[in-house]
Amino acid sequence: MTPDDAPAAERVTAVGFHELDTRMFRRSWPDPQLRPPERGAIWVDRVRHLIGTDPGGCWVAERDDELLGIVVSFVREKMWLLASYAVVPDSQGLGLGQALLAPALEHGRGCLRGMLNASSDPKAVRRYHAAGFTLHPQMFVRGSPDRTQIPVVEHVREGTEGDFDLMDSVDRRTRGAAHGVDHELLIRQFRLVVSETSSAQGYAYLDGGVVLLAATDRRTASRLMWESIASSDDVLIGHITPENSWAVDVGLAARLELNQEGYLALRNMRPPKPYLSHGALM
Ligand SMILES: CC(C)(COP(=O)(O)OP(=O)(O)OC[C@H]1O[C@@H](n2cnc3c(N)ncnc32)[C@H](O)[C@@H]1OP(=O)(O)O)[C@@H](O)C(=O)NCCC(=O)NCCS
């Protein structure tokens, strides 16, 4: 995949993920072409960043000039990560997905660990299981919070680029690999908040809920999640593994709805905690 392929690749994911997007986000865009442009723009920006920082992990399948499938993978500190993977609906289930995943997995051959957010598509789950990933079911909370339940949030401040070293160190402690250059992308796209006391640290990117959260203890993680709930009337917080039951506690205390969707797929590692992963950058 080249940077010029990114807009057409975004269209492949819009069509390939249409059913999942509609179910997960409860926003009905009946025609995949109607996926909100701002979501598409974030996708293109992210994929160009990943091609720029790790081109060997990104591949396309094409017939004539038409893209039929895409895979976007990348490596950070000996961890292989899968950001996006889709085949257009008419070509699914015919082996194209397997052919695309093979060079992406090969790109991560020297890695110790692997991590990705899997959809509930049974075809995707078969591919990840066959590649040696263990599947950890995930929950999400969403809805309009009961504002009378939101506590005063202390020790949380706006974050800046000056916090990246602290954040990378929290990443290594929770996830086993820093996000590194990905923080440069995330801070452009989302609001960053940081919590730092003498004994605990954590950070979160927020956008109508939590986009990514990592902390050294559950109390700090809960504080950051409360900040995300306090700053939005329409909250969606996903990627909650059972190991992160503190997030279920906070979500239900705010009277959000608890649901299940997808899996955190891991190779040679335990589910990170306290941690809510980013959908594509994990
Ligand atoms: C996931 C995806 C990229 C895989 O691509 P694909 O071309 O469909 O994959 P393949 O045909 O190589 O493999 C699909 C596997 O599921 C099996 N399969 C096909 N149809 C199936 C169905 N309806 N239910 C369960 N399994 C099915 C196939 O037999 C094959 O398994 P096998 O190799 O063990 O026989 C594609 O299906 C897709 O775009 N899905 C929607 C978007 C998505 O969920 N992406 C993953 C994001 S994490």
CSV table of C-alpha atoms and ligand atoms in Angstrom, one decimal:
chain,number,residue,atom,x,y,z
A,1,MET,CA,0.0,0.0,0.0
A,2,THR,CA,1.2,3.5,-0.8
A,3,PRO,CA,0.0,6.8,0.7
A,4,ASP,CA,-1.9,7.4,-2.5
A,5,ASP,CA,-4.0,4.2,-1.9
A,6,ALA,CA,-5.3,5.5,1.5
A,7,PRO,CA,-8.5,7.1,0.3
A,8,ALA,CA,-9.5,4.1,-1.8
A,9,ALA,CA,-8.5,1.8,1.1
A,10,GLU,CA,-10.7,3.8,3.4
A,11,ARG,CA,-13.6,3.1,1.1
A,12,VAL,CA,-12.9,-0.7,1.3
A,13,THR,CA,-13.2,-0.5,5.1
A,14,ALA,CA,-16.3,1.6,4.9
A,15,VAL,CA,-18.0,-1.0,2.8
A,16,GLY,CA,-16.4,-4.0,4.6
A,17,PHE,CA,-17.3,-2.7,8.1
A,18,HIS,CA,-20.7,-1.3,7.3
A,19,GLU,CA,-22.7,-3.8,9.2
A,20,LEU,CA,-20.4,-3.7,12.2
A,21,ASP,CA,-20.3,0.2,12.2
A,22,THR,CA,-24.1,0.3,12.3
A,23,ARG,CA,-24.4,-2.2,15.1
A,24,MET,CA,-21.6,-0.8,17.3
A,25,PHE,CA,-22.2,2.9,16.9
A,26,ARG,CA,-26.0,2.7,16.7
A,27,ARG,CA,-25.8,5.4,14.0
A,28,SER,CA,-27.7,4.3,11.0
A,29,TRP,CA,-26.0,5.3,7.8
A,30,PRO,CA,-28.0,3.0,5.4
A,31,ASP,CA,-25.5,3.4,2.6
A,32,PRO,CA,-21.8,2.7,3.4
A,33,GLN,CA,-20.9,5.7,1.1
A,34,LEU,CA,-22.6,7.8,3.8
A,35,ARG,CA,-20.1,7.0,6.5
A,36,PRO,CA,-19.4,10.4,8.1
A,37,PRO,CA,-16.5,12.1,6.3
A,38,GLU,CA,-14.8,13.1,9.5
A,39,ARG,CA,-14.5,9.4,10.5
A,40,GLY,CA,-13.1,8.7,7.0
A,41,ALA,CA,-10.6,11.5,7.3
A,42,ILE,CA,-9.3,10.3,10.7
A,43,TRP,CA,-8.8,6.8,9.1
A,44,VAL,CA,-6.9,8.2,6.1
A,45,ASP,CA,-4.7,10.4,8.3
A,46,ARG,CA,-3.9,7.4,10.6
A,47,VAL,CA,-3.1,5.0,7.7
A,48,ARG,CA,-0.8,7.5,6.1
A,49,HIS,CA,1.0,7.9,9.4
A,50,LEU,CA,1.4,4.1,9.7
A,51,ILE,CA,2.6,3.7,6.0
A,52,GLY,CA,5.1,6.6,6.7
A,53,THR,CA,6.4,5.0,9.9
A,54,ASP,CA,6.3,1.3,8.9
A,55,PRO,CA,5.6,0.8,5.2
A,56,GLY,CA,6.4,-3.0,5.1
A,57,GLY,CA,3.2,-3.9,7.1
A,58,CYS,CA,0.6,-2.4,4.7
A,59,TRP,CA,-0.7,-4.4,1.7
A,60,VAL,CA,-3.6,-4.2,-0.8
A,61,ALA,CA,-5.3,-6.8,-3.1
A,62,GLU,CA,-6.4,-5.3,-6.4
A,63,ARG,CA,-8.1,-6.4,-9.6
A,64,ASP,CA,-7.4,-4.1,-12.6
A,65,ASP,CA,-7.5,-0.7,-10.8
A,66,GLU,CA,-10.0,-1.7,-8.2
A,67,LEU,CA,-9.0,-2.3,-4.5
A,68,LEU,CA,-10.6,-5.5,-3.2
A,69,GLY,CA,-8.9,-5.8,0.2
A,70,ILE,CA,-6.5,-4.1,2.5
A,71,VAL,CA,-4.4,-4.9,5.5
A,72,VAL,CA,-2.6,-2.3,7.7
A,73,SER,CA,-0.1,-3.7,10.3
A,74,PHE,CA,2.9,-2.2,12.1
A,75,VAL,CA,5.6,-2.9,14.6
A,76,ARG,CA,6.3,-1.0,17.9
A,77,GLU,CA,9.1,-2.1,20.2
A,78,LYS,CA,8.9,-5.8,19.2
A,79,MET,CA,5.1,-5.8,19.2
A,80,TRP,CA,3.2,-6.6,16.0
A,81,LEU,CA,-0.1,-4.7,15.8
A,82,LEU,CA,-3.0,-4.9,13.2
A,83,ALA,CA,-4.7,-1.5,12.6
A,84,SER,CA,-7.1,-2.4,9.8
A,85,TYR,CA,-8.1,-5.5,7.8
A,86,ALA,CA,-11.0,-5.7,5.3
A,87,VAL,CA,-12.2,-7.3,2.1
A,88,VAL,CA,-15.1,-5.9,0.0
A,89,PRO,CA,-18.3,-7.9,0.8
A,90,ASP,CA,-18.6,-9.6,-2.6
A,91,SER,CA,-15.1,-11.0,-2.3
A,92,GLN,CA,-15.2,-12.2,1.3
A,93,GLY,CA,-14.9,-15.8,2.3
A,94,LEU,CA,-12.9,-16.8,-0.8
A,95,GLY,CA,-9.4,-16.8,0.6
A,96,LEU,CA,-8.4,-13.2,-0.2
A,97,GLY,CA,-8.2,-12.3,3.5
A,98,GLN,CA,-5.8,-15.2,4.1
A,99,ALA,CA,-3.6,-14.1,1.2
A,100,LEU,CA,-3.5,-10.5,2.5
A,101,LEU,CA,-2.8,-11.4,6.2
A,102,ALA,CA,0.2,-13.6,5.2
A,103,PRO,CA,2.7,-10.8,4.3
A,104,ALA,CA,1.5,-8.6,7.2
A,105,LEU,CA,2.2,-11.5,9.6
A,106,GLU,CA,5.6,-12.1,7.9
A,107,HIS,CA,6.4,-8.4,8.6
A,108,GLY,CA,6.0,-9.1,12.3
A,109,ARG,CA,8.0,-12.3,12.3
A,110,GLY,CA,10.7,-11.0,14.6
A,111,CYS,CA,8.2,-9.8,17.2
A,112,LEU,CA,7.8,-11.2,20.7
A,113,ARG,CA,4.2,-10.2,21.1
A,114,GLY,CA,1.1,-9.4,19.0
A,115,MET,CA,-2.1,-7.5,19.7
A,116,LEU,CA,-5.2,-6.5,17.7
A,117,ASN,CA,-8.8,-5.6,18.1
A,118,ALA,CA,-10.9,-8.2,16.4
A,119,SER,CA,-14.4,-7.6,15.1
A,120,SER,CA,-17.1,-10.2,15.8
A,121,ASP,CA,-17.0,-11.3,12.2
A,122,PRO,CA,-16.6,-15.1,12.3
A,123,LYS,CA,-14.3,-14.9,9.2
A,124,ALA,CA,-12.0,-12.5,10.9
A,125,VAL,CA,-12.0,-14.6,14.1
A,126,ARG,CA,-11.0,-17.7,12.1
A,127,ARG,CA,-8.1,-15.9,10.6
A,128,TYR,CA,-6.7,-14.6,13.9
A,129,HIS,CA,-7.2,-17.9,15.7
A,130,ALA,CA,-5.3,-19.7,12.8
A,131,ALA,CA,-2.5,-17.1,13.2
A,132,GLY,CA,-2.0,-18.2,16.9
A,133,PHE,CA,-4.0,-15.4,18.6
A,134,THR,CA,-5.9,-15.9,21.9
A,135,LEU,CA,-9.3,-14.2,21.8
A,136,HIS,CA,-10.4,-12.2,24.9
A,137,PRO,CA,-14.1,-11.0,24.7
A,138,GLN,CA,-14.6,-7.3,25.2
A,139,MET,CA,-17.4,-5.2,26.6
A,140,PHE,CA,-18.4,-1.6,26.0
A,141,VAL,CA,-20.5,1.0,27.8
A,142,ARG,CA,-22.5,3.7,26.1
A,143,GLY,CA,-25.4,6.2,26.6
A,144,SER,CA,-26.1,9.4,28.3
A,145,PRO,CA,-24.6,9.5,31.8
A,146,ASP,CA,-26.6,10.4,34.9
A,147,ARG,CA,-24.8,13.6,35.7
A,148,THR,CA,-25.8,13.5,39.4
A,149,GLN,CA,-23.5,10.4,39.8
A,150,ILE,CA,-20.4,12.1,38.4
A,151,PRO,CA,-17.9,12.7,41.2
A,152,VAL,CA,-15.5,15.7,41.4
A,153,VAL,CA,-12.6,14.6,39.3
A,154,GLU,CA,-9.2,15.5,40.9
A,155,HIS,CA,-5.6,15.2,39.8
A,156,VAL,CA,-6.5,15.3,36.1
A,157,ARG,CA,-5.0,18.0,33.8
A,158,GLU,CA,-4.7,18.6,30.0
A,159,GLY,CA,-1.8,16.8,28.5
A,160,THR,CA,0.9,18.1,26.1
A,161,GLU,CA,3.8,16.7,24.0
A,162,GLY,CA,5.9,17.2,27.1
A,163,ASP,CA,4.0,14.2,28.7
A,164,PHE,CA,5.0,11.7,26.0
A,165,ASP,CA,7.9,10.2,28.0
A,166,LEU,CA,5.7,9.6,31.0
A,167,MET,CA,3.0,8.1,28.7
A,168,ASP,CA,5.5,5.8,26.9
A,169,SER,CA,6.6,4.6,30.3
A,170,VAL,CA,3.0,3.8,31.4
A,171,ASP,CA,2.5,2.1,28.0
A,172,ARG,CA,5.5,-0.2,28.6
A,173,ARG,CA,4.3,-1.0,32.1
A,174,THR,CA,0.7,-1.9,31.0
A,175,ARG,CA,1.0,-3.0,27.3
A,176,GLY,CA,4.6,-4.0,27.2
A,177,ALA,CA,5.4,-1.6,24.3
A,178,ALA,CA,5.3,2.2,24.0
A,179,HIS,CA,3.1,3.9,21.4
A,180,GLY,CA,6.0,6.2,20.6
A,181,VAL,CA,5.4,8.1,17.3
A,182,ASP,CA,1.7,7.1,17.5
A,183,HIS,CA,1.3,9.7,20.3
A,184,GLU,CA,2.2,12.4,17.8
A,185,LEU,CA,-0.8,11.3,15.7
A,186,LEU,CA,-3.2,10.8,18.6
A,187,ILE,CA,-2.6,14.2,20.1
A,188,ARG,CA,-3.5,15.8,16.8
A,189,GLN,CA,-6.8,13.9,16.6
A,190,PHE,CA,-8.0,13.8,20.2
A,191,ARG,CA,-8.0,15.6,23.6
A,192,LEU,CA,-5.3,14.3,25.9
A,193,VAL,CA,-5.7,14.3,29.7
A,194,VAL,CA,-3.0,13.2,32.2
A,195,SER,CA,-3.1,12.2,35.8
A,196,GLU,CA,0.1,12.4,37.8
A,197,THR,CA,0.5,12.1,41.6
A,198,SER,CA,3.6,11.2,43.7
A,199,SER,CA,2.7,7.5,43.4
A,200,ALA,CA,0.6,7.0,40.2
A,201,GLN,CA,0.5,8.1,36.6
A,202,GLY,CA,-1.9,7.6,33.7
A,203,TYR,CA,-3.3,9.2,30.6
A,204,ALA,CA,-6.3,9.1,28.3
A,205,TYR,CA,-7.3,10.4,24.8
A,206,LEU,CA,-10.9,11.5,24.8
A,207,ASP,CA,-13.5,11.9,22.1
A,208,GLY,CA,-17.1,11.4,23.3
A,209,GLY,CA,-15.7,8.8,25.7
A,210,VAL,CA,-12.2,7.1,26.0
A,211,VAL,CA,-10.3,6.5,22.8
A,212,LEU,CA,-7.2,5.0,24.7
A,213,LEU,CA,-6.4,4.9,28.4
A,214,ALA,CA,-3.4,3.5,30.3
A,215,ALA,CA,-2.6,3.9,34.0
A,216,THR,CA,-0.4,2.5,36.7
A,217,ASP,CA,-3.3,1.7,39.0
A,218,ARG,CA,-7.1,1.3,38.9
A,219,ARG,CA,-7.8,4.5,40.9
A,220,THR,CA,-6.0,6.7,38.4
A,221,ALA,CA,-7.7,4.8,35.5
A,222,SER,CA,-11.1,5.3,37.0
A,223,ARG,CA,-10.4,9.1,37.5
A,224,LEU,CA,-9.5,9.4,33.8
A,225,MET,CA,-12.6,7.6,32.8
A,226,TRP,CA,-14.8,9.8,35.0
A,227,GLU,CA,-13.2,12.8,33.3
A,228,SER,CA,-14.3,11.4,29.9
A,229,ILE,CA,-17.8,10.9,31.1
A,230,ALA,CA,-18.0,14.3,32.7
A,231,SER,CA,-17.0,16.0,29.4
A,232,SER,CA,-19.6,14.3,27.1
A,233,ASP,CA,-23.4,13.9,26.9
A,234,ASP,CA,-23.2,10.9,24.5
A,235,VAL,CA,-20.6,8.5,25.7
A,236,LEU,CA,-19.1,5.4,24.0
A,237,ILE,CA,-16.3,3.6,25.8
A,238,GLY,CA,-15.2,0.3,24.4
A,239,HIS,CA,-12.5,-2.4,24.5
A,240,ILE,CA,-13.1,-3.4,28.1
A,241,THR,CA,-11.7,-6.8,28.8
A,242,PRO,CA,-12.8,-8.7,32.0
A,243,GLU,CA,-9.4,-7.8,33.5
A,244,ASN,CA,-10.5,-4.2,33.5
A,245,SER,CA,-13.7,-4.6,35.6
A,246,TRP,CA,-12.9,-1.1,37.2
A,247,ALA,CA,-14.2,0.3,33.9
A,248,VAL,CA,-17.5,-1.7,34.2
A,249,ASP,CA,-17.8,-0.3,37.7
A,250,VAL,CA,-17.4,3.3,36.5
A,251,GLY,CA,-19.7,2.8,33.5
A,252,LEU,CA,-22.5,1.3,35.5
A,253,ALA,CA,-22.1,3.9,38.3
A,254,ALA,CA,-22.7,6.6,35.6
A,255,ARG,CA,-25.8,4.6,34.5
A,256,LEU,CA,-24.4,3.8,31.1
A,257,GLU,CA,-25.6,0.6,29.2
A,258,LEU,CA,-23.2,-2.4,29.3
A,259,ASN,CA,-22.9,-4.4,26.1
A,260,GLN,CA,-20.4,-6.9,24.4
A,261,GLU,CA,-18.6,-6.6,21.1
A,262,GLY,CA,-15.5,-8.2,19.5
A,263,TYR,CA,-12.3,-9.5,21.0
A,264,LEU,CA,-8.9,-8.3,22.1
A,265,ALA,CA,-6.7,-10.8,20.2
A,266,LEU,CA,-3.3,-11.4,21.8
A,267,ARG,CA,-0.2,-13.4,21.1
A,268,ASN,CA,2.4,-14.2,23.9
A,269,MET,CA,0.9,-11.7,26.3
A,270,ARG,CA,-1.8,-11.3,29.0
A,271,PRO,CA,-4.5,-8.6,28.6
A,272,PRO,CA,-3.1,-5.3,29.7
A,273,LYS,CA,-4.5,-3.5,32.8
A,274,PRO,CA,-5.5,-0.9,33.8
A,275,TYR,CA,-5.9,-0.3,30.1
A,276,LEU,CA,-8.5,0.5,27.5
A,277,SER,CA,-7.0,-0.1,24.0
A,278,HIS,CA,-7.3,2.1,21.0
A,279,GLY,CA,-9.4,0.4,18.2
A,280,ALA,CA,-6.6,0.5,15.6
A,281,LEU,CA,-3.4,1.5,17.4
A,282,MET,CA,-4.2,-0.7,20.4
B,1,LIG,C1,-12.1,-10.5,8.0
B,1,LIG,C2,-11.9,-10.4,6.5
B,1,LIG,C3,-10.9,-9.3,6.1
B,1,LIG,C4,-11.4,-11.8,6.0
B,1,LIG,O1,-11.2,-11.8,4.6
B,1,LIG,P1,-11.8,-13.0,3.8
B,1,LIG,O2,-11.4,-12.9,2.4
B,1,LIG,O3,-13.3,-13.1,4.1
B,1,LIG,O4,-11.1,-14.3,4.6
B,1,LIG,P2,-10.8,-15.7,4.0
B,1,LIG,O5,-11.8,-16.1,3.0
B,1,LIG,O6,-9.3,-15.8,3.7
B,1,LIG,O7,-11.0,-16.6,5.4
B,1,LIG,C5,-12.3,-16.6,6.0
B,1,LIG,C6,-12.4,-17.9,6.8
B,1,LIG,O8,-13.7,-17.9,7.4
B,1,LIG,C7,-14.4,-19.0,6.8
B,1,LIG,N1,-15.8,-18.6,6.5
B,1,LIG,C8,-16.3,-18.1,5.3
B,1,LIG,N2,-17.5,-17.7,5.5
B,1,LIG,C9,-17.8,-17.9,6.8
B,1,LIG,C10,-19.0,-17.7,7.6
B,1,LIG,N3,-20.1,-17.2,7.1
B,1,LIG,N4,-18.9,-18.0,8.9
B,1,LIG,C11,-17.8,-18.5,9.5
B,1,LIG,N5,-16.7,-18.7,8.8
B,1,LIG,C12,-16.7,-18.4,7.4
B,1,LIG,C13,-13.6,-19.5,5.6
B,1,LIG,O9,-13.8,-20.8,5.3
B,1,LIG,C14,-12.2,-19.2,6.1
B,1,LIG,O10,-11.8,-20.1,7.0
B,1,LIG,P3,-10.8,-21.3,6.7
B,1,LIG,O11,-9.6,-20.7,5.9
B,1,LIG,O12,-10.4,-21.9,8.0
B,1,LIG,O13,-11.6,-22.2,5.8
B,1,LIG,C15,-13.3,-10.2,5.7
B,1,LIG,O14,-14.2,-11.2,5.9
B,1,LIG,C16,-13.9,-8.8,6.1
B,1,LIG,O15,-13.6,-7.8,5.5
B,1,LIG,N6,-14.8,-8.9,7.1
B,1,LIG,C17,-15.6,-7.6,7.5
B,1,LIG,C18,-14.7,-6.6,8.2
B,1,LIG,C19,-14.0,-7.2,9.4
B,1,LIG,O16,-14.6,-7.7,10.3
B,1,LIG,N7,-12.6,-7.1,9.4
B,1,LIG,C20,-11.8,-7.6,10.5
B,1,LIG,C21,-11.5,-6.4,11.4
B,1,LIG,S1,-10.8,-6.9,12.9
